[in-house]
Structures are given as C-alpha cells and as structure tokens.
Coordinates of C-alpha atoms in Angstrom, one line a residue:
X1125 CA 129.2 1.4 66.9
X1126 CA 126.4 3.5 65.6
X1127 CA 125.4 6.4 67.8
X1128 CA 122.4 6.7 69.7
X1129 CA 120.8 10.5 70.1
X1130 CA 118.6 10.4 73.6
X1131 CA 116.7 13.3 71.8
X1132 CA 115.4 14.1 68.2
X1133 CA 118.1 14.9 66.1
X1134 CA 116.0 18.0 65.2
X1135 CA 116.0 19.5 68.6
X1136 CA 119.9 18.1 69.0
X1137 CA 120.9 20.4 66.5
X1138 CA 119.1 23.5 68.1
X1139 CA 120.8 22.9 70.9
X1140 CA 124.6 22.4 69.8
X1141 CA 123.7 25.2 67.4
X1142 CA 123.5 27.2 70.7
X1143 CA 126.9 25.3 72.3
X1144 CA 128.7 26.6 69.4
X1145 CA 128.1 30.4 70.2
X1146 CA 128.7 29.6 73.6
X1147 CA 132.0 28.2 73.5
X1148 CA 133.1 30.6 71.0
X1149 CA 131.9 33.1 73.6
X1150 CA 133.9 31.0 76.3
X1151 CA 137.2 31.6 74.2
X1152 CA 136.9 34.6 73.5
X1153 CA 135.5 36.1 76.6
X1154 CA 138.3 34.2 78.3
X1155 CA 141.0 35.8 76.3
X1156 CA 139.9 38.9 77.4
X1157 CA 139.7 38.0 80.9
X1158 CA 143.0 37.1 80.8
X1159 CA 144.5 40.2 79.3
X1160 CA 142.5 42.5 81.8
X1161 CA 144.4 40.3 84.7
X1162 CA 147.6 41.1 83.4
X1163 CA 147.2 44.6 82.9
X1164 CA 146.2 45.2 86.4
X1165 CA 149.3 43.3 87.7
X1166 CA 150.9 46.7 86.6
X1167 CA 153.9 44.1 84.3
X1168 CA 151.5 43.7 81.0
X1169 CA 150.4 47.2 78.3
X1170 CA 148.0 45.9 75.6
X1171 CA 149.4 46.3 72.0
X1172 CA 148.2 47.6 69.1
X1173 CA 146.5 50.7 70.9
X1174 CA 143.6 48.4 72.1
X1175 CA 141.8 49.9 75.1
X1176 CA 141.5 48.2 78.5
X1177 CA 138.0 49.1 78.8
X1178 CA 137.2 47.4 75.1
X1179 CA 138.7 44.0 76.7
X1180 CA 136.9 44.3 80.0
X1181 CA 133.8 45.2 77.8
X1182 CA 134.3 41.9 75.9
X1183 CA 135.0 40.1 78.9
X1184 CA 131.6 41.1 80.6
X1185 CA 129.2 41.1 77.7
X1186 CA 131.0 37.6 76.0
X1187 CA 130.8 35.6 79.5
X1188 CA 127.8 36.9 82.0
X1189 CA 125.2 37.6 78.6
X1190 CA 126.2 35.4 75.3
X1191 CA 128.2 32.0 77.0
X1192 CA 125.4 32.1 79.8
X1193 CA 122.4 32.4 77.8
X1194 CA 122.9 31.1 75.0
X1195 CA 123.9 27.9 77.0
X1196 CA 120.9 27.9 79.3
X1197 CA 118.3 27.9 76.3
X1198 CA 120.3 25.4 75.0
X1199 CA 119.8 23.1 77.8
X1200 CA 116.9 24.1 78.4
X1201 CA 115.6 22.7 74.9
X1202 CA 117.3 19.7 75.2
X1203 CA 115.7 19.0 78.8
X1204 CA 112.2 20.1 77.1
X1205 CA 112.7 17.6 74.1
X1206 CA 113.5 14.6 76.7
X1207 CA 111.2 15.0 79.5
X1208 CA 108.1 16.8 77.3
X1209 CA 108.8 14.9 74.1
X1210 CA 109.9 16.3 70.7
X1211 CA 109.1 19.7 69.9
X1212 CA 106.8 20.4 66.8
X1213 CA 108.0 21.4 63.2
X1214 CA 106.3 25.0 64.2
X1215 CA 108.3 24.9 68.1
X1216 CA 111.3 24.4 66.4
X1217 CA 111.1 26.7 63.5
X1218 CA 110.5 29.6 66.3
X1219 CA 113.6 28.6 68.2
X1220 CA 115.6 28.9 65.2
X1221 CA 114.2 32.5 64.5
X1222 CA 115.0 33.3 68.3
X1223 CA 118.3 31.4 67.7
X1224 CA 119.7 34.2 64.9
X1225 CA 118.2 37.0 66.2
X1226 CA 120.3 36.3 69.3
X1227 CA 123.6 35.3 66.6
X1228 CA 122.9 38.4 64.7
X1229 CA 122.7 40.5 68.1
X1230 CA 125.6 39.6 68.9
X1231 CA 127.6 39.7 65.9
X1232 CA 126.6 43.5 65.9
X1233 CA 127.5 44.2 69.4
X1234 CA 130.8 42.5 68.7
X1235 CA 131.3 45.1 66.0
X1236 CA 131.5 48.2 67.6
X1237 CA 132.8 46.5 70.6
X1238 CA 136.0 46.1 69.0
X1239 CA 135.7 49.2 67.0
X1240 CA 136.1 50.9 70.3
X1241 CA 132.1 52.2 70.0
X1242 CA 131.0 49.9 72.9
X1243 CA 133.0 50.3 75.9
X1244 CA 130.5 50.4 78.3
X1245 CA 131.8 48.1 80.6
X1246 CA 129.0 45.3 81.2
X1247 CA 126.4 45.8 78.4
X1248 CA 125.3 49.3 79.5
X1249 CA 125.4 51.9 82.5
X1250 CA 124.3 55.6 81.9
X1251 CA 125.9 58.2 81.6
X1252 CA 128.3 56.0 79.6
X1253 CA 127.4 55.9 76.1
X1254 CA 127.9 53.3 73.4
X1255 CA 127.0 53.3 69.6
X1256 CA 123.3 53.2 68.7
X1257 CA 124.1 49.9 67.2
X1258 CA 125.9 48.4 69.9
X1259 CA 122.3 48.8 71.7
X1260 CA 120.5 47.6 69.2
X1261 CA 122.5 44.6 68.8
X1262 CA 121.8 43.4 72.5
X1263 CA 118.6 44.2 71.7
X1264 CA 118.1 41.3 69.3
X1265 CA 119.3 39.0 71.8
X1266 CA 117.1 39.9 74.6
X1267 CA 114.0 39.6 71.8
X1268 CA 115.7 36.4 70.4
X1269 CA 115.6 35.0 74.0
X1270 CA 112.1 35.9 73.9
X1271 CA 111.2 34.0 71.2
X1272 CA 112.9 31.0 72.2
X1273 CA 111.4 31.3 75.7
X1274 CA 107.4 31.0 74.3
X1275 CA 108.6 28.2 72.9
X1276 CA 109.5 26.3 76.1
X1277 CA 106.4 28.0 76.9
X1278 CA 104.4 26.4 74.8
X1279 CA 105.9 22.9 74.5
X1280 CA 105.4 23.1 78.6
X1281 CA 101.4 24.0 78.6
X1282 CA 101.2 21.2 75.2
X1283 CA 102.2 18.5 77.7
X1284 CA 99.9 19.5 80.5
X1285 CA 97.2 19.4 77.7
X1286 CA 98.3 16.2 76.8
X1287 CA 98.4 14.8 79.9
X1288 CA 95.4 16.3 82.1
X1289 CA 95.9 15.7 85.7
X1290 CA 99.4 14.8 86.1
X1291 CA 102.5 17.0 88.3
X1292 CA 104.3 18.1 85.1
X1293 CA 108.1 17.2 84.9
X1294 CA 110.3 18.9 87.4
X1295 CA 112.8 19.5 84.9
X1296 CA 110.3 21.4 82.6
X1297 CA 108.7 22.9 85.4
X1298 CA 112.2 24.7 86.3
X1299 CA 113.3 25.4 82.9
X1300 CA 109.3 27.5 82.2
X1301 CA 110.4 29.4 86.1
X1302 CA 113.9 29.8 85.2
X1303 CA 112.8 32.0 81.3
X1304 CA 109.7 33.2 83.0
X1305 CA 112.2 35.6 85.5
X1306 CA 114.3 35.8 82.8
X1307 CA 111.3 37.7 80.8
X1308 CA 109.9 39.2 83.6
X1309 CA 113.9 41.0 84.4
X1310 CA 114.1 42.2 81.0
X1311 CA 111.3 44.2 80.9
X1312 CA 113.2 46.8 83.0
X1313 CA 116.1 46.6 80.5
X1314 CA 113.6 46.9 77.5
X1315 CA 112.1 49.9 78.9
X1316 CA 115.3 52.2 79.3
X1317 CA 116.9 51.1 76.5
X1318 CA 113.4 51.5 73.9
X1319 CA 112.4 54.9 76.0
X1320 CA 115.6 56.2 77.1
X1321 CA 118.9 54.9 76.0
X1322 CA 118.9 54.9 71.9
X1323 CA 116.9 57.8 71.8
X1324 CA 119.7 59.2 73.9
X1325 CA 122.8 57.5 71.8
X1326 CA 121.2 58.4 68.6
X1327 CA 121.0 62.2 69.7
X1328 CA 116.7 62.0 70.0
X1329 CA 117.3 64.1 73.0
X1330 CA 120.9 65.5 74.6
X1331 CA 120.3 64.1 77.9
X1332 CA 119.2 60.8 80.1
X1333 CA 118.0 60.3 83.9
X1334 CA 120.6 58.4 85.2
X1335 CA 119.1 57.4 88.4
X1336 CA 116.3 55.9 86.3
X1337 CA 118.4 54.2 84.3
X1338 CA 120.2 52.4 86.7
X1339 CA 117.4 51.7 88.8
X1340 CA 115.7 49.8 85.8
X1341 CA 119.3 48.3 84.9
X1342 CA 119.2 46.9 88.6
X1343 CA 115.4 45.8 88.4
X1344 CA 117.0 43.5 86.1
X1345 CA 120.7 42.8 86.7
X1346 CA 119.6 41.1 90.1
X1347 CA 117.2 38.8 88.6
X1348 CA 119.9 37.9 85.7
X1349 CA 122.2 36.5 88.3
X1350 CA 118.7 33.9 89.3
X1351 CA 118.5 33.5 85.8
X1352 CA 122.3 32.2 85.3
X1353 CA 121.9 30.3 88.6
X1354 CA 118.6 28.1 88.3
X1355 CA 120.0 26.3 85.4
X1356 CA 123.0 25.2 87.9
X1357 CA 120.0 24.5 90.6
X1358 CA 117.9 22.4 87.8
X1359 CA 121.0 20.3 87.2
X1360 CA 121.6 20.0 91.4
X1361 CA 118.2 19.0 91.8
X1362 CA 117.4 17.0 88.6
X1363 CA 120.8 15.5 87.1
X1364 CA 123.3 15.0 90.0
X1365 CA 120.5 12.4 92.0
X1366 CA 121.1 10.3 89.1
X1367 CA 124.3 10.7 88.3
X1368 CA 125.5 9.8 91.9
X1369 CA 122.7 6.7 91.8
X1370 CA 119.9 8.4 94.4
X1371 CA 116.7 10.0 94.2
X1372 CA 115.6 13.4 94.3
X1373 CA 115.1 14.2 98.0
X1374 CA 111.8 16.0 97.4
X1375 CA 109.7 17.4 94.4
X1376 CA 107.8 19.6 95.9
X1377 CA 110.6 21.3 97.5
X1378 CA 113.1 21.5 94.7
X1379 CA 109.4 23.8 92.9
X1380 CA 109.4 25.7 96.3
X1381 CA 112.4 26.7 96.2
X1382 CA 112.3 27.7 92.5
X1383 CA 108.8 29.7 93.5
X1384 CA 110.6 31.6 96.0
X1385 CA 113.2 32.5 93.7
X1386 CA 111.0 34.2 91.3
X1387 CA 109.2 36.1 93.7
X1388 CA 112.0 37.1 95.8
X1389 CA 114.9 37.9 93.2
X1390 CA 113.0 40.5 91.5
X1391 CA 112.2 43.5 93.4
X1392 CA 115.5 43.9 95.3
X1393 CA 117.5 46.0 92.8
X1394 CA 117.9 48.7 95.0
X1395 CA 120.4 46.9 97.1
X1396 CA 122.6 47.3 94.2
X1397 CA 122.1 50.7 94.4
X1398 CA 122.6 51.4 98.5
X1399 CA 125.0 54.1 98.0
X1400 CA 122.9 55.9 95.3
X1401 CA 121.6 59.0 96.1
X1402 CA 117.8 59.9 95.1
X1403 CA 116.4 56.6 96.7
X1404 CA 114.2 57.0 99.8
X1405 CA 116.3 54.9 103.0
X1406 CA 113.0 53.1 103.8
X1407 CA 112.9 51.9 100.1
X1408 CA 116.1 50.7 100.0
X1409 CA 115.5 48.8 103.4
X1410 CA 112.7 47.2 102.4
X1411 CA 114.5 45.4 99.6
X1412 CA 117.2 44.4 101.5
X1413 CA 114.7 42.5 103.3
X1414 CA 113.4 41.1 100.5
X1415 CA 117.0 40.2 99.3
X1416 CA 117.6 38.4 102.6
X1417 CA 114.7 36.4 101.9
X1418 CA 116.4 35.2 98.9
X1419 CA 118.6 33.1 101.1
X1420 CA 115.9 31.3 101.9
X1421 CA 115.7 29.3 98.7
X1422 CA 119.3 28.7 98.7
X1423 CA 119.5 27.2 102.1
X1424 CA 116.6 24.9 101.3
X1425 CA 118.5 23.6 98.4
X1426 CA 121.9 23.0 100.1
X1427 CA 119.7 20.7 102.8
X1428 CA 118.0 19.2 99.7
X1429 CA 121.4 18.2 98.2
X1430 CA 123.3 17.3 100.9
X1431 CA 120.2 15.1 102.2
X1432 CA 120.3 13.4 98.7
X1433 CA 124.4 12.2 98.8
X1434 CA 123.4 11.5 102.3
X1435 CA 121.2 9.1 101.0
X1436 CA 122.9 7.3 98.6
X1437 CA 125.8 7.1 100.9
X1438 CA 123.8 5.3 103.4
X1439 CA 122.0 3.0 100.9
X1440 CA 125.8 1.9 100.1
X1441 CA 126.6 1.3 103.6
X1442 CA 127.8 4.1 104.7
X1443 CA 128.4 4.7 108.4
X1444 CA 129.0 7.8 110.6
X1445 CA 127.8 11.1 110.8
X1446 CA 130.6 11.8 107.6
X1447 CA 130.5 8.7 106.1
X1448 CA 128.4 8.8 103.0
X1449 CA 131.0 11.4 101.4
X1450 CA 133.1 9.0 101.1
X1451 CA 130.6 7.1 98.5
X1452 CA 130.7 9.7 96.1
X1453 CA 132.1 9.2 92.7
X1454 CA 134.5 11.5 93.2
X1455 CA 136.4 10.1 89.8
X1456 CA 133.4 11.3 87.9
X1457 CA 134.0 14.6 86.2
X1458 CA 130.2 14.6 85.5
X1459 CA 129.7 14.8 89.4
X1460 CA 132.9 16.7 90.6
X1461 CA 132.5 19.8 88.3
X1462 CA 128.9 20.8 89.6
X1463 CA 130.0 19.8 93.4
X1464 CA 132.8 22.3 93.3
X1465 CA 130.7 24.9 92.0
X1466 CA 128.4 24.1 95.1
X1467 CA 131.4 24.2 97.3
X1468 CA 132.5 27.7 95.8
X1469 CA 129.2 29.2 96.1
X1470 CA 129.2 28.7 99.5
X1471 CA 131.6 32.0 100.4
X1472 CA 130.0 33.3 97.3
X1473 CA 126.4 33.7 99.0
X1474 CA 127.9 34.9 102.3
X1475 CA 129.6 37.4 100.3
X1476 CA 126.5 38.5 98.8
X1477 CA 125.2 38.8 102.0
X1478 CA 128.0 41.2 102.9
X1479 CA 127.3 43.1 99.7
X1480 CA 123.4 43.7 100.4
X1481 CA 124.5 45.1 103.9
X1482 CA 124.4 48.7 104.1
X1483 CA 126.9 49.1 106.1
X1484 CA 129.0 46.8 105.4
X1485 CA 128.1 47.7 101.8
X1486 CA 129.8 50.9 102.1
X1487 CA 133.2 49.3 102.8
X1488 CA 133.2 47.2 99.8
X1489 CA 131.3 49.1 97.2
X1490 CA 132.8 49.5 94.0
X1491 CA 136.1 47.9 94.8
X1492 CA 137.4 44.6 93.5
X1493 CA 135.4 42.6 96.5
X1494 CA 132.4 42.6 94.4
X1495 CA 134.2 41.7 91.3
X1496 CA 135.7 38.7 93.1
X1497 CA 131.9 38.1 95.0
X1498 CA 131.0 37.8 90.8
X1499 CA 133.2 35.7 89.9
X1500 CA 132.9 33.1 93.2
X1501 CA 129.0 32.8 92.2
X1502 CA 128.8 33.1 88.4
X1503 CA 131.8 32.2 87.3
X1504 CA 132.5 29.5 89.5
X1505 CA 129.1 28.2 90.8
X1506 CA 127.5 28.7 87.6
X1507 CA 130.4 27.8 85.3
X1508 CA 131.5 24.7 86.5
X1509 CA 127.8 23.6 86.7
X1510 CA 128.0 24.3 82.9
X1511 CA 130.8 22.5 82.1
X1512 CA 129.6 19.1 83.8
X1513 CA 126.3 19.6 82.1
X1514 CA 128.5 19.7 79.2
X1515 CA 130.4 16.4 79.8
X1516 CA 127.0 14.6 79.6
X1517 CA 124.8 16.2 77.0
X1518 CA 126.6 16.8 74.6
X1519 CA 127.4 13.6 73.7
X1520 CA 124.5 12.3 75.6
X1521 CA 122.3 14.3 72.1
X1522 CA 124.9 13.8 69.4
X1523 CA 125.2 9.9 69.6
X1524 CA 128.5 9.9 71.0
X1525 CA 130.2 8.7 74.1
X1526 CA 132.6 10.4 77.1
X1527 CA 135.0 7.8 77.3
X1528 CA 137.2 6.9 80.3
X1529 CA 139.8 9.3 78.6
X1530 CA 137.9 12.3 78.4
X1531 CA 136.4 12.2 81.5
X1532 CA 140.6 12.2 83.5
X1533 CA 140.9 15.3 80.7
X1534 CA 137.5 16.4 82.4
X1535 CA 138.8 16.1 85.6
X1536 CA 141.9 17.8 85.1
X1537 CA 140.0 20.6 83.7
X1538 CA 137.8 21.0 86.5
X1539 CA 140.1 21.2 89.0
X1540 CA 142.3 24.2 87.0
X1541 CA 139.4 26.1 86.8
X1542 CA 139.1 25.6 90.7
X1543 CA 142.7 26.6 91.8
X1544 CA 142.6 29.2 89.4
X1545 CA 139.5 30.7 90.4
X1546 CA 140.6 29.9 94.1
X1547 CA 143.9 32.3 93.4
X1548 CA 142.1 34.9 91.6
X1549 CA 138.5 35.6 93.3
X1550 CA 140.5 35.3 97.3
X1551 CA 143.1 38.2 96.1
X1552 CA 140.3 40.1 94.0
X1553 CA 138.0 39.8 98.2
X1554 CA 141.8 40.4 99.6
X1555 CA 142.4 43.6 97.6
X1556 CA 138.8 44.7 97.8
X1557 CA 139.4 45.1 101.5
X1558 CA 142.2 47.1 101.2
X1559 CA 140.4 49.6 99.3
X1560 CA 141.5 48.6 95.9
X1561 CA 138.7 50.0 93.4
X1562 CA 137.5 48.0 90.5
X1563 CA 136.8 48.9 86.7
X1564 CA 140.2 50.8 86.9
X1565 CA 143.1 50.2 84.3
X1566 CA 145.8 51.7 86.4
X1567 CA 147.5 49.6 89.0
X1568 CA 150.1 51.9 90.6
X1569 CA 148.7 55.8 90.3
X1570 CA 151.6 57.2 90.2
X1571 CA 153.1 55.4 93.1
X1572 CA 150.8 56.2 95.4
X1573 CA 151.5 53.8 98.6
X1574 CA 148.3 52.7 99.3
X1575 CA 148.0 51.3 95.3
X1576 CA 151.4 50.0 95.3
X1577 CA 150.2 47.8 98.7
X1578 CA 147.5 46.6 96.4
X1579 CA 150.5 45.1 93.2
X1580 CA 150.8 41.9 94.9
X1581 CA 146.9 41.0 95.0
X1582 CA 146.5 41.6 91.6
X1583 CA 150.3 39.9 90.1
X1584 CA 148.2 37.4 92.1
X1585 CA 144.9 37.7 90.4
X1586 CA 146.6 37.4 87.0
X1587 CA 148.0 34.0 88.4
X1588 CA 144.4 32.9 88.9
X1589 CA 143.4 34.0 85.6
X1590 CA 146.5 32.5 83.5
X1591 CA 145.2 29.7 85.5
X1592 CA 141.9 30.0 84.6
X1593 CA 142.6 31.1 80.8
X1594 CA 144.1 27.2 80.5
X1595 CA 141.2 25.6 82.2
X1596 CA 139.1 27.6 79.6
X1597 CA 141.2 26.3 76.8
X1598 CA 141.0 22.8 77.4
X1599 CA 137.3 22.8 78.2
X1600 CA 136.6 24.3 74.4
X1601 CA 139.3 21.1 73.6
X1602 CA 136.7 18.7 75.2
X1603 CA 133.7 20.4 74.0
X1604 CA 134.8 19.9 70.3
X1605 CA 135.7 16.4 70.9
X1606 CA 132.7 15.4 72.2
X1607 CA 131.0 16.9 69.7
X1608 CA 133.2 15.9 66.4
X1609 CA 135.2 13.1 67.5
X1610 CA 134.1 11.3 70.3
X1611 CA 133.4 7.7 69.3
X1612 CA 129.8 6.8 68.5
X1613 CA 127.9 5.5 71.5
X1614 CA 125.3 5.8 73.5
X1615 CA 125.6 8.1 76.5
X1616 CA 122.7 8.6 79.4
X1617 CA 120.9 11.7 79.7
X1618 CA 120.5 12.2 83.3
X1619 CA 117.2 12.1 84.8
X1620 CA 116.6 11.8 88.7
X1621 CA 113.6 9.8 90.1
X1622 CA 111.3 11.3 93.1
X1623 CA 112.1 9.4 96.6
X1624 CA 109.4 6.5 97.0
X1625 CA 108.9 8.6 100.5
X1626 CA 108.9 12.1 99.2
X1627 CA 105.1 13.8 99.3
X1628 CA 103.0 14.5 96.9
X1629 CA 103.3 18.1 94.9
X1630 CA 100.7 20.2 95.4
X1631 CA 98.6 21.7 92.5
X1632 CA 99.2 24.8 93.5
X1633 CA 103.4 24.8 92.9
X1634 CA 102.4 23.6 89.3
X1635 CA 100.4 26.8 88.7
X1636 CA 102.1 29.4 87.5
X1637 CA 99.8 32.1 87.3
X1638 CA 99.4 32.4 90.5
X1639 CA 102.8 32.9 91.3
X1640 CA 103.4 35.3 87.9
X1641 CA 100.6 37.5 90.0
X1642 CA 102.1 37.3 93.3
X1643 CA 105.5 38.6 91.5
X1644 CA 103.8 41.7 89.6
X1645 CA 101.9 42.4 93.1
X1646 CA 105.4 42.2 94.8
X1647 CA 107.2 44.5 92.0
X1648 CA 104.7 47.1 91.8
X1649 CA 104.9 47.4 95.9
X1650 CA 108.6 47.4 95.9
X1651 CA 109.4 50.4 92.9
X1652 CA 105.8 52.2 92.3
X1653 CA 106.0 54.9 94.8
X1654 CA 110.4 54.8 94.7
X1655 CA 109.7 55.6 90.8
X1656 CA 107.1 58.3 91.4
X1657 CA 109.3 60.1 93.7
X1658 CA 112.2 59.5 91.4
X1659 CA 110.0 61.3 88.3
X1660 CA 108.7 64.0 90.5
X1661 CA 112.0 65.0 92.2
X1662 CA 114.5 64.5 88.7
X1663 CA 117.9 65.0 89.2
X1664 CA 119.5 67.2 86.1
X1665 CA 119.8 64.5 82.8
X1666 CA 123.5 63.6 82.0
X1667 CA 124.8 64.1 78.5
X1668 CA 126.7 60.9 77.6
X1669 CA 130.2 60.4 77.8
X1670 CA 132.4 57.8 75.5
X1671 CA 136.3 57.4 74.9
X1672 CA 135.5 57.8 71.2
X1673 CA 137.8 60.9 70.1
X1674 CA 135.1 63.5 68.4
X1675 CA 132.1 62.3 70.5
X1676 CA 131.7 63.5 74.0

C-alpha cells in the first residue's frame, strides 16, 4: 500500500530532519544518564580517565537543550504545515538555515564537551568556565531556534492575513506562545553570554559578576522549563481529545491558560535564586508570588482534561462519579504515554511548589530533591508527552503506519520508562531529604555516616536509571521503525474539534501584542530596580574556574 503523508513532504522532511538530532540526543544523553547513576551508587568508576562532570555535562546539555528543542520546533512545524497549510519555498528555506545553525551548535559544543573543555554542568553557571567555543556553539543554537521561530511566526500572521476575521487555529496559536517565551527567555541568556561570559572565557577581561550572571541565567532557565512544557500542554489540549474520541473542553481556556503562562513564567527567576545573597527579600518575595500564580494555569488545564475524558466517558455510557475512566483506551500507547506523564507531573508541581518556598527551600536546596523535582516534570511529564507525540507523527508525516505490533512495543516502552523513573526520581526526593547534595561525584566521603546512610537511595537511583536507559533504547528502536520500516499507510494526525457548547474566543486571547506588552511591563517591574541595586552594590568579579589542568 502506497503511503499517504498528512503534510507536504517538504515540511515532513524539516521536521524528521529535527527527530533525527533528537533521538541521537535521546541516546546519547541517556548513556550518560546512566553512567552518572552508577557512579553515585558508589559500585561503578568510569574508565578511560573520563570525568564525571563531562557525563553529567552531556547528560544535561544532550537531554534538557538539544532532545527538547530540537523536538519541539520539530512539532511545532509539522502542526504549522497541517493546521496553517504548507509553508512557502522562502518559510522553509529559513527553517533549514535555523535547522544547521542549531546542528552546527551543537556539534561544536559536543566537541569540547568531550574534550573535557565544557564541564559546566547544565550549559553554563559562572564562576565555572568552559571553552570560548563551547559558548559559542550553544550560541548557534539559541540563534538557530530564532530563525526557525520567525518562521512559525510568519506562517502564523500569513494565515490570519489570509483568512481576515476568523479565531486562528489553537494549535498554531500555542505553538507562536510557546517560541514567543522561548525568545523572550533567551534574551537573558544572550545578554550574559554576548556581554559577559566569552569576553570572560576568552580572557577580554579576568573577571565576571556572578550574581549577574546567574540572575540572567535564572531570568531564563524558569521560562525554559514553560518552554519544554507547552508543547506537552498543546498535545493535552489539542491531540489527546481526538485521540480518546472527544472534543476539546474549551478553546478559549486552553489560550487562557497559555496567556497566563507567558506572563507569569517569566519574571520569577529569583525563586531559583532564594538562598542567594545580594538580592533584596522583598524582591525575592514578590516573585514567589508571581511563581505561585503560575499554578494557576496548570490547575486550569488538569480541570480542562479531566473534564474532556469525563466527557467522552459519559457519551459512551459511562456511569458513576469514576466511571468514565474506565472508557479510556487504555491499550493505546498513543493515549497512555501522555496520561502518565500527566499523572507524574502531579507530585512534580507540588514539588515545585516546595522548591519556590523559602523556607522550605532552604531544606532542599542544592540536594538531590531538586534533581529528582527535574526529572518528575521534564523528564517524565515532558518526555513521555514526547514519545506519544512520537508514536503518531511520525508515521502520521512519513506515509507509514503504527501497526498493532508497534503500538504493544509502544506500550511496553512506556511503562519502563514509568517504573524506572518511579524508582529513580522517589529515591533521588528520598535522599534529598536526608541531606544528600547533588552535582557531587563522591558517594561515600570517606565514610562519613551520614553519606553512607544515603548508598542505598542512590544503588536505588541507578536501578531507576538502568531502568530508564532500556526504556530509552527501545523508544530510539521504535522511532527508527516508524520512520524506515514501518509499512506504508496512512496514519491520522490528531486534531481535536471545539465542544458544540464551548464559548466563543475572544479577540482579545488571539492578540498577541497585547499580551507581548503586558509581559515586558511585568519583567521590567519584577528585575529593573533588583538589577540597579545589583550594579550599584557589585560584589568582587570571580575569575573562572575549570578542571582543565593548566587553566585555572
């Protein structure tokens, strides 16, 4: 049978170009992972002389910035090109020059990665200091991401041209929200690294203000965990109504909710930064505010969703106050991979709200809680989102078809990556409590009896994570079959329908400049004066430090 794409073929192969970094990235990343588990179960010493901070570098940078982005664009194109229509010859040719500037970017940071230049832990954190290249390499990708975002951009404002008067498609209204707080976070990264980081690496000047830094590294690692997120929320909102038979609950709240994301994620970076001395209190108060608001969103969603299976549970006779989850397609890996990721991030969002507690905050900060907190809301919430997306679309673009097969393989995946990430996040939030600190290579220190108290959390944390290594493995197994050897079909790409009895949108959650506004108003009352009284009272710069022999 001959294959049917439910896109251009053009704009297909954009997108899978994008899959194939990410999955690379997804190997990769997740070899790593699993060699940083075993060396903190005190039983495992890397060979070869390779450093533990190069794998947990790898680890970081290879899964939070190149599997994540480089798979949101993707999909994000690939919604574009079916809701919007094709993207034009010029469109396309600017998402390919976006596309290799990210590939190149990546390729250099790679480098001096594993040449032991780059082990930085998570991309970059003054007064650690990687090799000018390693900077410049993340640079293209930001800048890449750019370019590939003005192109959603402008295919989004081409169709409201086109079609005067009309609620543009949710789906395209989310993915334009989604790379608009993507650019909008990266401006704080593009400022210290352009004004203060390679300047510094390249030996401009001997010092950096590393309370600056961080505070514009925080401006915009916040944000970046919205930006991984909303792509999950688009496929809740959008995909999982249809795939499950229903309706999207409500249009206008599904753009709420992505409204209040983008205003509200953004200037809260201080709560990242609670035990950070050289902030006003009142500052950092206010933003925990303003990251409590954030909940908001989040709660509106899980009553959107659950009021959506509701629905189709009752429309096939379900009965009881429980009843409609019973009528979920359970069997469908399509539906069960995003559903567990909503189930996970349920303890993942109450322990954020732990984290962005000052006083609570103080009891977990730096230790492995908030590395298990990560990996409960990325990599589980976000991940497994991914990889249902990924049972659909990519055969759903190529022509092919996820046959009955695949989808038990799917399935089987799904639920490794679960129990593994069950095992390794609840012993990383286990040991967290008990003090035990995070970014650390040693396990025992020296027999210490607090640390040796701490051996069994992590033996069980690299359980989880030879657990999750395996899940990671076979999802690269199904991603090249459905890509190469799937049979030729034709396979839906998901696209929910509004309730007959939701309201109408209003104009104003279609207009983005007024929200864009609202955001810059909110930023430059949550970090002007903070910044001015940051400049005014400078702490002494920091010269950088690296594990480089012969550089300090």
């Amino acid at each position: 049978m001959k294959g049917v794409a439910s896109i251009d073929k053009r704009d297909a192969k954009l997108t899978m170009a994008h899959l194939y970094v990410a999955f690379v990235a997804l190997f990769l990343g997740a070899t790593a992972g699993l060699l940083q588990t075993l060396v903190r179960s005190g039983k495992v010493t890397l060979p070869a002389g390779i450093n533990y901070y190069q794998v947990l570098t790898v680890h970081g940078v290879l899964l939070g910035l190149v599997l994540t982005t480089f798979f949101i664009i993707g999909f994000i194109i690939a919604g574009q090109s079916k809701v919007c229509g094709t993207l034009s010859a010029g469109e396309r040719r600017f998402g390919w020059i976006g596309y290799w500037m990210m590939t190149i970017g990546v390729a250099i940071t790679a480098t001096f990665i594993l040449l032991g230049e780059g082990s930085v832990l998570y991309t970059m954190y003054a007064p650690l200091m990687a090799h000018p290249l390693h900077y410049t390499g993340l640079t293209l990708v930001v800048v890449g991401s750019w370019v590939e975002g003005f192109v959603v951009f402008h295919r989004h404002a081409r169709w409201r041209k086109e079609n005067p008067g009309q609620t543009t498609p949710l789906l395209s209204f989310m993915g334009v929200a989604t790379l608009i707080l993507w650019l909008v976070a990266c401006l704080g990264l593009a400022t210290t690294v352009l004004v203060q980081i390679i300047p510094w690496s390249i030996g401009l000047v001997p010092t950096i203000d590393v309370l600056i830094s961080r505070t514009l590294f925080w401006y915009f690692g916040h944000p970046l965990v919205y930006f991984w997120l909303m792509p999950a929320y688009m496929a809740w909102y959008v995909i999982i109504p249809k795939i499950i038979g229903g309706k999207i609950f409500s249009d206008s709240l599904a753009r709420l909710s992505f409204v209040l994301f983008l205003l509200f994620s953004m200037p809260v970076g201080f709560h990242h930064q609670l035990l950070e001395p050289g902030i006003d209190p009142f500052w950092k108060y206010l933003q925990v505010v303003l990251t409590y608001l954030v909940v908001i969103p989040s709660l509106m969603t899980a009553f959107s969703l659950f009021a959506t299976f509701e629905l189709r549970g009752r429309e096939l006779g379900a009965t009881g106050i429980f009843g409609w989850w019973k009528k979920l397609p359970w069997k469908d890996a399509r539906f069960l991979a995003p559903f567990l990721g909503m189930l996970l991030f349920i303890p993942g969002g109450a322990g954020g709200i732990v984290n962005a507690s000052h006083q609570m905050n103080q009891v977990v900060h730096n230790t492995i809680w908030i590395t298990g907190h990560f990996h409960l809301t990325v990599a589980s919430a976000c991940a497994l989102t991914f990889f249902g997306i990924t049972f659909w679309m990519v055969p759903s673009i190529t022509g092919r078809k996820l046959t009955e097969k695949m989808n038990k393989v799917a399935l089987a995946q799904t639920w490794l990556w679960t129990i593994g990430m069950v095992f390794m996040s609840a012993s990383m939030h286990a040991a967290g409590l008990f003090g035990a600190p995070r970014r650390s290579a040693f396990s025992t220190y020296a027999g210490n009896e607090d640390s040796l108290a701490w051996i069994p959390y992590q033996i069980a944390q690299a359980v989880g994570g030879t657990i999750l290594f395996l899940g990671a493995l076979l999802m690269v197994v199904i991603f090249i079959n459905l890509a190469f050897f799937a049979p030729k079909g034709e396979e839906e790409f998901p696209i929910g329908e509004v309730h007959e009895k939701a309201e109408k949108v209003p104009a104003i959650f279609d207009n983005f400049k007024v929200w864009i506004a609202v955001t810059f108003t909110l930023i430059l009352f949550a970090y002007t004066i903070p910044f001015i009284d940051m400049i005014q009272n400078a702490p002494p710069g920091s010269p950088g430090f690296t594990n480089v022999i012969g550089r300090q």
